[in-house]
């Protein structure tokens, strides 16, 4: 079967793709930027990629007409746009109109649980998208999930950040709101099993695990699993805006995402219709088991996807290819060229940089820079990196975005997503037995030039110390 997978570079899409391929399907992946998508080496013959802008109806003509099934995994929860709901509606309408002209038999949409009359803007938008999509001429199924727990999921990472970092938490009232979390493995299995299942045609299903918990209980259970003693004090005076700042400064979320999460967390998300598990003969894992499974993946360096790799977690809002060509004119550069003895060791150090590994020299200064960036409303250092051993174009790496990661050429190119009076690139390039490390800064105005000159003393020993450690 030929399956159309939208959101193929997203948290869910990246995990669903290998499952569909293993089931023998040919998967057509819709992406906004081919530069962020790497087809697994073993599956080139079963995967094709098309570049689509769902807000541009003309670009949807790239979708083949002989599609058998499709997954709609697009949403704008982290978008900074104030009219994100309107954009979601427009994307859904364009998708529906195009799919009506194909031979698609079944479309599956992953949405959010809707069981409150006073829906958050985010959940209300999800419901509108569902209504738009189900008006098409194809068979349609909606799966509605609440909190998804898995390595790299936004919910898991927020719970992890809060519990690991804060022995005592002063929390808002919404921590008493009930939710029904579900493990990412069960979400992927359900998405896989409902496709072409006639018993699910024309239906919407709430999906959740066996536990109904408050957010407070989820934090405390996480602490118990991690053998941490934590205390939670709930105050009614924390407004939604203060709650958003609380999440923003303690966790790795953007302020935009934190605002939408707080808006949604005031609404109870408990399954009213949880019959899909029975229909599919499944027994979803408990919250405790979902947390344990997430840490197994983390310890194995086997995290397939992370919400933090989304472009909207940083400052790039166009294709990566627009930044790959490092500018020359009007730029300041710091170039270091060192000889090394062992290419494999040197390249391994380059590919392990950032995250828990650090930056090999004066990492505390990098962390301090990230702290000030977070105070200024930037991304800071909290995004870390998805994998401890692998890097792909589009990944986040602390306050950098990976533009290019080519082991054959021995080249790693990063773009700074911190708040700067200009634009910055950091490049590592192996040529023979030498490593060239280049920091490029294109200033914006007088303040940008002043910033560079004030940073020069730090650059001198930080960049020199880093390349010395990498090539040792």
Coordinates of C-alpha atoms in Angstrom, one line a residue:
X1 CA 0.0 0.0 0.0
X2 CA 1.1 3.6 -0.6
X3 CA 0.8 5.7 2.6
X4 CA 1.0 9.5 2.8
X5 CA 2.7 10.6 6.0
X6 CA 2.4 14.2 6.9
X7 CA 4.5 15.7 9.7
X8 CA 7.2 13.2 8.8
X9 CA 9.9 15.2 10.6
X10 CA 7.7 15.6 13.7
X11 CA 7.8 13.8 17.0
X12 CA 5.1 11.2 16.1
X13 CA 5.9 11.0 12.4
X14 CA 9.5 10.0 12.9
X15 CA 8.4 7.1 15.1
X16 CA 5.6 6.0 12.9
X17 CA 7.6 5.9 9.7
X18 CA 9.8 2.8 10.5
X19 CA 6.7 0.9 11.6
X20 CA 4.9 1.6 8.4
X21 CA 8.0 0.5 6.4
X22 CA 8.4 -2.7 8.4
X23 CA 4.7 -3.5 7.5
X24 CA 5.7 -3.4 3.8
X25 CA 4.1 -0.1 2.9
X26 CA 5.6 2.5 0.5
X27 CA 5.6 5.7 2.5
X28 CA 5.4 9.1 0.9
X29 CA 6.7 11.6 3.4
X30 CA 5.4 15.2 3.3
X31 CA 8.0 17.7 4.7
X32 CA 8.4 21.4 4.6
X33 CA 12.2 21.1 4.2
X34 CA 13.9 18.2 2.6
X35 CA 17.1 19.4 4.2
X36 CA 15.8 18.3 7.6
X37 CA 14.8 14.8 6.5
X38 CA 17.2 11.8 6.3
X39 CA 15.8 8.6 4.8
X40 CA 17.1 5.5 6.8
X41 CA 19.7 3.8 4.7
X42 CA 18.0 0.4 4.7
X43 CA 14.7 1.8 3.4
X44 CA 15.5 4.0 0.4
X45 CA 13.3 1.9 -1.9
X46 CA 10.3 2.1 0.4
X47 CA 10.4 5.8 1.2
X48 CA 9.9 8.9 -1.0
X49 CA 9.9 12.5 0.0
X50 CA 7.9 15.5 -1.3
X51 CA 8.2 19.1 -0.2
X52 CA 4.8 20.6 0.8
X53 CA 3.6 23.8 2.2
X54 CA 0.1 23.1 3.4
X55 CA -0.7 26.8 3.4
X56 CA 0.0 26.8 -0.3
X57 CA -2.7 24.8 -2.2
X58 CA -0.6 24.6 -5.4
X59 CA 2.2 22.8 -3.6
X60 CA -0.2 20.0 -2.6
X61 CA -0.3 18.9 -6.3
X62 CA 2.9 17.1 -5.5
X63 CA 0.9 14.5 -3.6
X64 CA 0.4 11.4 -5.8
X65 CA -3.1 10.5 -6.8
X66 CA -2.6 6.8 -6.2
X67 CA -2.4 7.2 -2.4
X68 CA -4.2 4.4 -0.4
X69 CA -4.0 5.8 3.1
X70 CA -2.9 8.9 4.9
X71 CA -2.0 10.2 8.3
X72 CA -2.6 13.8 9.2
X73 CA -0.1 14.7 12.0
X74 CA 0.1 18.5 11.5
X75 CA -0.5 21.0 14.2
X76 CA 0.8 24.4 15.3
X77 CA 0.9 24.2 19.1
X78 CA 4.3 25.7 19.4
X79 CA 3.8 28.3 16.8
X80 CA 4.4 31.9 17.8
X81 CA 1.6 33.1 15.5
X82 CA -1.4 34.6 17.2
X83 CA -3.7 33.3 14.5
X84 CA -2.4 29.7 14.7
X85 CA -6.0 28.4 14.7
X86 CA -6.8 30.1 11.4
X87 CA -3.6 28.7 9.9
X88 CA -4.5 25.2 11.1
X89 CA -8.0 25.4 9.6
X90 CA -6.5 26.6 6.3
X91 CA -4.0 23.7 6.2
X92 CA -6.7 21.2 6.9
X93 CA -9.0 22.6 4.2
X94 CA -6.2 22.5 1.6
X95 CA -5.3 19.0 2.6
X96 CA -8.9 17.8 2.5
X97 CA -9.5 19.4 -0.9
X98 CA -6.4 17.7 -2.4
X99 CA -7.2 14.3 -0.9
X100 CA -10.7 14.5 -2.4
X101 CA -9.0 14.4 -5.8
X102 CA -6.9 11.3 -5.0
X103 CA -7.8 7.6 -4.6
X104 CA -7.2 7.6 -0.8
X105 CA -9.4 5.1 1.0
X106 CA -8.7 6.1 4.7
X107 CA -7.3 9.0 6.6
X108 CA -6.2 8.9 10.2
X109 CA -6.0 12.1 12.3
X110 CA -4.3 12.4 15.7
X111 CA -6.0 15.0 17.8
X112 CA -6.5 15.9 21.5
X113 CA -9.1 14.7 24.0
X114 CA -12.2 17.0 24.0
X115 CA -14.6 16.6 26.9
X116 CA -15.1 20.1 28.3
X117 CA -17.4 22.8 27.1
X118 CA -14.8 25.5 27.8
X119 CA -12.0 24.2 25.6
X120 CA -8.6 25.8 25.4
X121 CA -7.7 27.6 22.2
X122 CA -5.4 24.7 21.3
X123 CA -8.0 22.0 21.8
X124 CA -10.8 24.0 20.1
X125 CA -8.5 24.3 17.1
X126 CA -7.9 20.6 17.1
X127 CA -11.7 20.0 17.1
X128 CA -12.2 22.5 14.2
X129 CA -9.5 20.6 12.2
X130 CA -11.2 17.3 12.8
X131 CA -14.6 18.7 11.6
X132 CA -12.9 20.0 8.4
X133 CA -11.1 16.7 7.7
X134 CA -14.1 14.5 8.3
X135 CA -16.1 16.3 5.7
X136 CA -14.0 14.8 2.9
X137 CA -15.1 12.0 0.5
X138 CA -12.9 9.4 2.1
X139 CA -13.1 7.2 5.2
X140 CA -11.9 9.0 8.3
X141 CA -10.8 8.1 11.8
X142 CA -9.7 10.4 14.7
X143 CA -7.6 9.3 17.6
X144 CA -7.8 11.8 20.5
X145 CA -4.9 11.6 23.0
X146 CA -4.1 13.6 26.1
X147 CA -0.7 13.6 27.7
X148 CA 1.8 11.5 25.6
X149 CA 4.6 10.0 27.6
X150 CA 7.8 9.0 25.9
X151 CA 11.5 9.9 25.5
X152 CA 11.6 13.3 23.8
X153 CA 7.9 14.1 24.2
X154 CA 7.1 17.6 25.4
X155 CA 5.0 16.3 28.3
X156 CA 7.7 13.9 29.4
X157 CA 10.5 16.5 29.2
X158 CA 8.5 19.0 31.2
X159 CA 7.7 16.5 33.9
X160 CA 11.4 15.5 33.9
X161 CA 12.7 19.1 34.1
X162 CA 10.4 20.1 36.9
X163 CA 11.0 17.0 39.0
X164 CA 14.7 16.6 38.5
X165 CA 15.5 20.3 39.1
X166 CA 13.1 21.4 41.9
X167 CA 13.2 19.6 45.3
X168 CA 10.4 22.0 46.4
X169 CA 7.8 23.2 43.9
X170 CA 5.5 26.2 44.3
X171 CA 2.8 25.3 41.8
X172 CA -0.4 26.7 40.3
X173 CA -3.9 25.3 40.9
X174 CA -3.9 23.5 37.5
X175 CA -1.7 20.8 39.0
X176 CA -4.9 19.3 40.4
X177 CA -6.4 18.9 36.9
X178 CA -6.9 15.3 35.9
X179 CA -5.4 13.7 32.8
X180 CA -5.1 10.2 31.4
X181 CA -1.6 9.8 30.0
X182 CA -0.7 7.3 27.4
X183 CA 2.7 5.9 26.4
X184 CA 4.2 6.8 23.0
X185 CA 4.5 3.1 22.1
X186 CA 0.8 2.6 22.5
X187 CA 0.0 5.7 20.4
X188 CA 2.2 4.4 17.6
X189 CA 0.6 0.9 17.8
X190 CA -2.9 2.3 17.7
X191 CA -2.1 4.6 14.7
X192 CA -0.7 1.6 12.9
X193 CA -3.6 -0.8 13.7
X194 CA -6.5 1.6 12.9
X195 CA -5.3 2.2 9.3
X196 CA -7.7 0.4 6.9
X197 CA -9.5 -1.1 9.9
X198 CA -13.2 -0.8 8.7
X199 CA -14.4 -1.0 12.3
X200 CA -12.9 2.4 12.9
X201 CA -14.2 4.1 9.8
X202 CA -16.2 7.3 10.6
X203 CA -15.4 7.2 14.3
X204 CA -13.5 9.2 16.9
X205 CA -11.8 7.5 19.8
X206 CA -10.3 8.8 23.0
X207 CA -7.0 7.0 23.7
X208 CA -5.3 6.8 27.1
X209 CA -3.5 4.5 29.5
X210 CA -5.1 2.7 32.5
X211 CA -4.3 5.6 35.0
X212 CA -6.3 8.7 35.6
X213 CA -3.9 11.1 37.4
X214 CA -3.6 14.8 38.4
X215 CA -0.5 16.6 37.1
X216 CA 0.6 16.7 40.7
X217 CA 0.4 12.9 41.0
X218 CA 2.4 12.5 37.7
X219 CA 5.2 14.6 39.1
X220 CA 5.3 12.7 42.4
X221 CA 5.1 9.3 40.7
X222 CA 8.0 10.4 38.5
X223 CA 10.0 11.4 41.6
X224 CA 9.2 8.0 43.1
X225 CA 10.5 6.2 40.1
X226 CA 13.7 8.2 40.1
X227 CA 14.0 7.8 43.9
X228 CA 13.8 11.6 44.5
X229 CA 12.2 13.2 47.5
X230 CA 10.0 16.1 46.2
X231 CA 7.6 18.5 47.9
X232 CA 4.8 20.3 46.1
X233 CA 3.0 23.4 47.4
X234 CA 0.0 24.6 45.5
X235 CA -0.9 28.3 45.5
X236 CA -4.1 29.7 44.0
X237 CA -2.4 33.1 43.3
X238 CA -0.3 31.9 40.3
X239 CA -2.0 33.4 37.3
X240 CA -1.8 31.6 33.9
X241 CA 0.9 34.1 32.8
X242 CA 3.0 33.5 35.9
X243 CA 2.5 29.8 35.4
X244 CA 3.8 30.2 31.8
X245 CA 6.9 32.0 33.0
X246 CA 7.4 29.3 35.7
X247 CA 7.4 26.6 33.0
X248 CA 9.5 28.7 30.6
X249 CA 12.4 29.3 33.1
X250 CA 12.5 25.9 34.7
X251 CA 11.9 23.7 31.6
X252 CA 13.2 23.6 28.0
X253 CA 9.9 24.8 26.5
X254 CA 9.5 28.0 24.6
X255 CA 7.3 30.7 26.1
X256 CA 4.8 30.3 23.3
X257 CA 4.5 26.6 24.0
X258 CA 4.4 27.2 27.8
X259 CA 1.5 29.6 27.3
X260 CA -0.5 27.1 25.2
X261 CA 0.3 24.2 27.6
X262 CA -0.9 26.2 30.6
X263 CA -4.1 27.1 28.7
X264 CA -4.7 23.4 28.0
X265 CA -3.7 22.1 31.4
X266 CA -6.6 23.9 33.0
X267 CA -9.0 21.6 31.1
X268 CA -9.5 18.0 32.2
X269 CA -8.5 15.4 29.6
X270 CA -9.9 12.1 30.6
X271 CA -11.1 9.4 28.1
X272 CA -14.9 9.2 27.8
X273 CA -14.8 6.6 25.1
X274 CA -11.8 4.3 25.6
X275 CA -13.1 1.4 23.6
X276 CA -10.4 1.4 20.9
X277 CA -8.0 -0.6 23.1
X278 CA -10.6 -3.4 23.4
X279 CA -11.4 -3.2 19.7
X280 CA -7.7 -3.6 18.8
X281 CA -7.1 -6.2 21.6
X282 CA -4.5 -4.0 23.3
X283 CA -3.5 -3.4 26.9
X284 CA -1.9 0.1 27.1
X285 CA 0.9 0.4 29.6
X286 CA 0.6 2.2 32.9
X287 CA 2.1 5.7 33.5
X288 CA 4.8 4.1 35.6
X289 CA 5.8 1.7 32.8
X290 CA 5.7 4.5 30.2
X291 CA 8.2 6.5 32.3
X292 CA 10.4 3.4 32.7
X293 CA 10.3 2.8 29.0
X294 CA 11.3 6.4 28.2
X295 CA 14.4 6.1 30.5
X296 CA 15.3 2.8 28.8
X297 CA 15.5 4.6 25.5
X298 CA 17.5 7.5 27.0
X299 CA 20.0 5.1 28.6
X300 CA 20.4 3.3 25.3
X301 CA 20.9 6.5 23.3
X302 CA 18.0 5.3 21.2
X303 CA 15.7 8.4 21.2
X304 CA 14.2 8.5 17.7
X305 CA 12.6 12.0 17.9
X306 CA 12.2 14.9 20.2
X307 CA 9.8 17.8 20.2
X308 CA 12.8 20.1 20.7
X309 CA 14.0 19.4 17.2
X310 CA 11.0 21.2 15.8
X311 CA 12.0 24.4 14.0
X312 CA 9.6 26.4 16.1
X313 CA 11.6 25.7 19.2
X314 CA 14.2 28.2 17.8
X315 CA 14.5 31.2 15.6
X316 CA 14.7 29.6 12.1
X317 CA 11.4 29.8 10.4
X318 CA 12.4 29.0 6.8
X319 CA 14.4 26.2 5.1
X320 CA 17.7 25.2 6.5
X321 CA 19.2 25.6 3.0
X322 CA 18.9 29.3 3.3
X323 CA 21.5 29.3 6.1
X324 CA 23.9 26.6 4.8
X325 CA 25.9 29.0 2.7
X326 CA 28.0 30.8 5.3
X327 CA 28.3 34.5 4.3
X328 CA 31.7 36.1 3.7
X329 CA 31.1 39.8 3.2
X330 CA 30.5 42.1 6.2
X331 CA 31.4 39.3 8.6
X332 CA 33.8 38.7 11.5
X333 CA 35.6 35.4 11.8
X334 CA 37.6 33.4 14.3
X335 CA 39.5 30.7 12.5
X336 CA 41.5 28.0 14.2
X337 CA 43.4 25.2 12.3
X338 CA 45.0 22.4 14.3
X339 CA 46.6 19.1 13.3
X340 CA 45.3 15.9 14.8
X341 CA 46.7 12.3 15.1
X342 CA 43.5 10.2 14.8
X343 CA 40.7 11.2 12.5
X344 CA 38.2 8.8 14.0
X345 CA 38.7 10.1 17.5
X346 CA 38.6 13.7 16.4
X347 CA 35.4 13.2 14.4
X348 CA 33.8 11.3 17.3
X349 CA 34.5 14.2 19.6
X350 CA 33.0 16.6 17.1
X351 CA 29.8 14.5 16.7
X352 CA 29.4 14.2 20.5
X353 CA 29.8 17.9 21.3
X354 CA 27.1 19.7 23.4
X355 CA 24.4 18.3 25.6
X356 CA 25.8 16.2 28.5
X357 CA 29.2 16.1 26.8
X358 CA 29.6 19.8 27.0
X359 CA 31.9 22.0 24.8
X360 CA 35.2 20.5 25.9
X361 CA 36.6 23.8 27.3
X362 CA 35.0 26.3 29.7
X363 CA 31.6 24.7 29.4
X364 CA 30.4 26.7 32.4
X365 CA 30.8 29.9 30.3
X366 CA 28.7 28.3 27.5
X367 CA 26.1 27.5 30.2
X368 CA 26.3 31.1 31.6
X369 CA 25.7 32.5 28.1
X370 CA 22.7 30.2 27.8
X371 CA 21.4 31.4 31.1
X372 CA 21.5 35.0 30.0
X373 CA 19.9 34.1 26.7
X374 CA 17.0 32.4 28.5
X375 CA 16.5 35.6 30.6
X376 CA 16.4 37.6 27.4
X377 CA 13.7 35.3 26.0
X378 CA 15.9 33.1 24.0
X379 CA 16.2 29.3 23.8
X380 CA 19.0 29.0 26.3
X381 CA 21.0 25.7 26.7
X382 CA 18.1 23.6 28.0
X383 CA 17.2 21.9 24.7
X384 CA 20.4 19.8 24.8
X385 CA 20.6 17.3 22.1
X386 CA 18.3 14.4 21.1
X387 CA 20.9 11.7 20.8
X388 CA 24.3 11.5 22.6
X389 CA 26.0 9.9 19.6
X390 CA 24.2 10.9 16.4
X391 CA 23.6 14.3 14.8
X392 CA 21.4 15.0 11.8
X393 CA 20.5 18.2 9.9
X394 CA 17.7 19.9 11.7
X395 CA 18.6 18.7 15.2
X396 CA 18.9 21.0 18.1
X397 CA 22.3 21.2 19.9
X398 CA 22.0 23.4 23.0
X399 CA 21.4 26.9 21.6
X400 CA 22.5 25.9 18.1
X401 CA 20.7 24.3 15.1
X402 CA 22.4 21.7 13.0
X403 CA 22.5 22.8 9.4
X404 CA 24.7 20.1 8.0
X405 CA 26.2 17.0 9.5
X406 CA 28.3 15.0 6.9
X407 CA 30.6 12.4 8.3
X408 CA 32.0 11.5 4.9
X409 CA 33.2 15.1 4.3
X410 CA 34.0 15.5 8.0
X411 CA 31.9 18.7 8.2
X412 CA 29.5 19.9 10.9
X413 CA 27.8 23.3 10.5
X414 CA 25.8 24.9 13.3
X415 CA 23.6 28.1 13.3
X416 CA 23.1 30.0 16.5
X417 CA 19.5 30.3 17.7
X418 CA 20.3 32.4 20.8
X419 CA 19.3 36.0 20.8
X420 CA 22.1 38.0 19.1
X421 CA 22.5 41.4 17.4
X422 CA 23.3 39.5 14.2
X423 CA 23.7 35.9 12.9
X424 CA 26.4 33.4 13.9
X425 CA 27.7 30.1 12.5
X426 CA 30.1 27.5 14.0
X427 CA 31.8 25.1 11.6
X428 CA 34.1 22.1 12.0
X429 CA 35.7 20.8 8.9
X430 CA 38.3 18.0 8.6
X431 CA 40.7 18.1 5.7
X432 CA 43.4 15.5 5.7
X433 CA 45.1 15.4 9.1
X434 CA 43.9 18.9 10.0
X435 CA 40.7 20.3 11.6
X436 CA 39.5 23.8 10.8
X437 CA 37.2 25.4 13.3
X438 CA 35.5 28.6 12.1
X439 CA 33.2 30.9 14.0
X440 CA 31.4 33.4 11.8
X441 CA 29.4 36.4 12.9
X442 CA 27.4 38.7 10.7
X443 CA 26.6 41.8 12.8
X444 CA 23.5 43.8 12.6
X445 CA 24.2 47.5 13.1
X446 CA 26.6 49.2 15.5
X447 CA 25.4 47.1 18.4
X448 CA 26.4 43.9 16.6
X449 CA 29.9 45.1 16.0
X450 CA 30.2 46.2 19.6
X451 CA 29.0 42.8 20.7
X452 CA 31.7 41.1 18.6
X453 CA 34.6 43.2 20.0
X454 CA 33.4 42.8 23.5
X455 CA 33.3 39.0 23.1
X456 CA 36.8 38.8 21.5
X457 CA 38.7 38.1 24.8
X458 CA 36.4 35.2 25.6
X459 CA 36.5 33.9 22.0
X460 CA 40.3 33.8 22.1
X461 CA 40.7 31.2 24.9
X462 CA 37.3 29.5 24.5
X463 CA 37.6 28.6 20.9
X464 CA 41.3 27.8 21.2
X465 CA 40.7 25.6 24.2
X466 CA 37.8 23.8 22.4
X467 CA 39.8 22.9 19.3
X468 CA 42.8 21.9 21.4
X469 CA 40.6 19.4 23.3
X470 CA 39.0 18.0 20.2
X471 CA 42.3 17.4 18.4
X472 CA 44.3 16.1 21.4

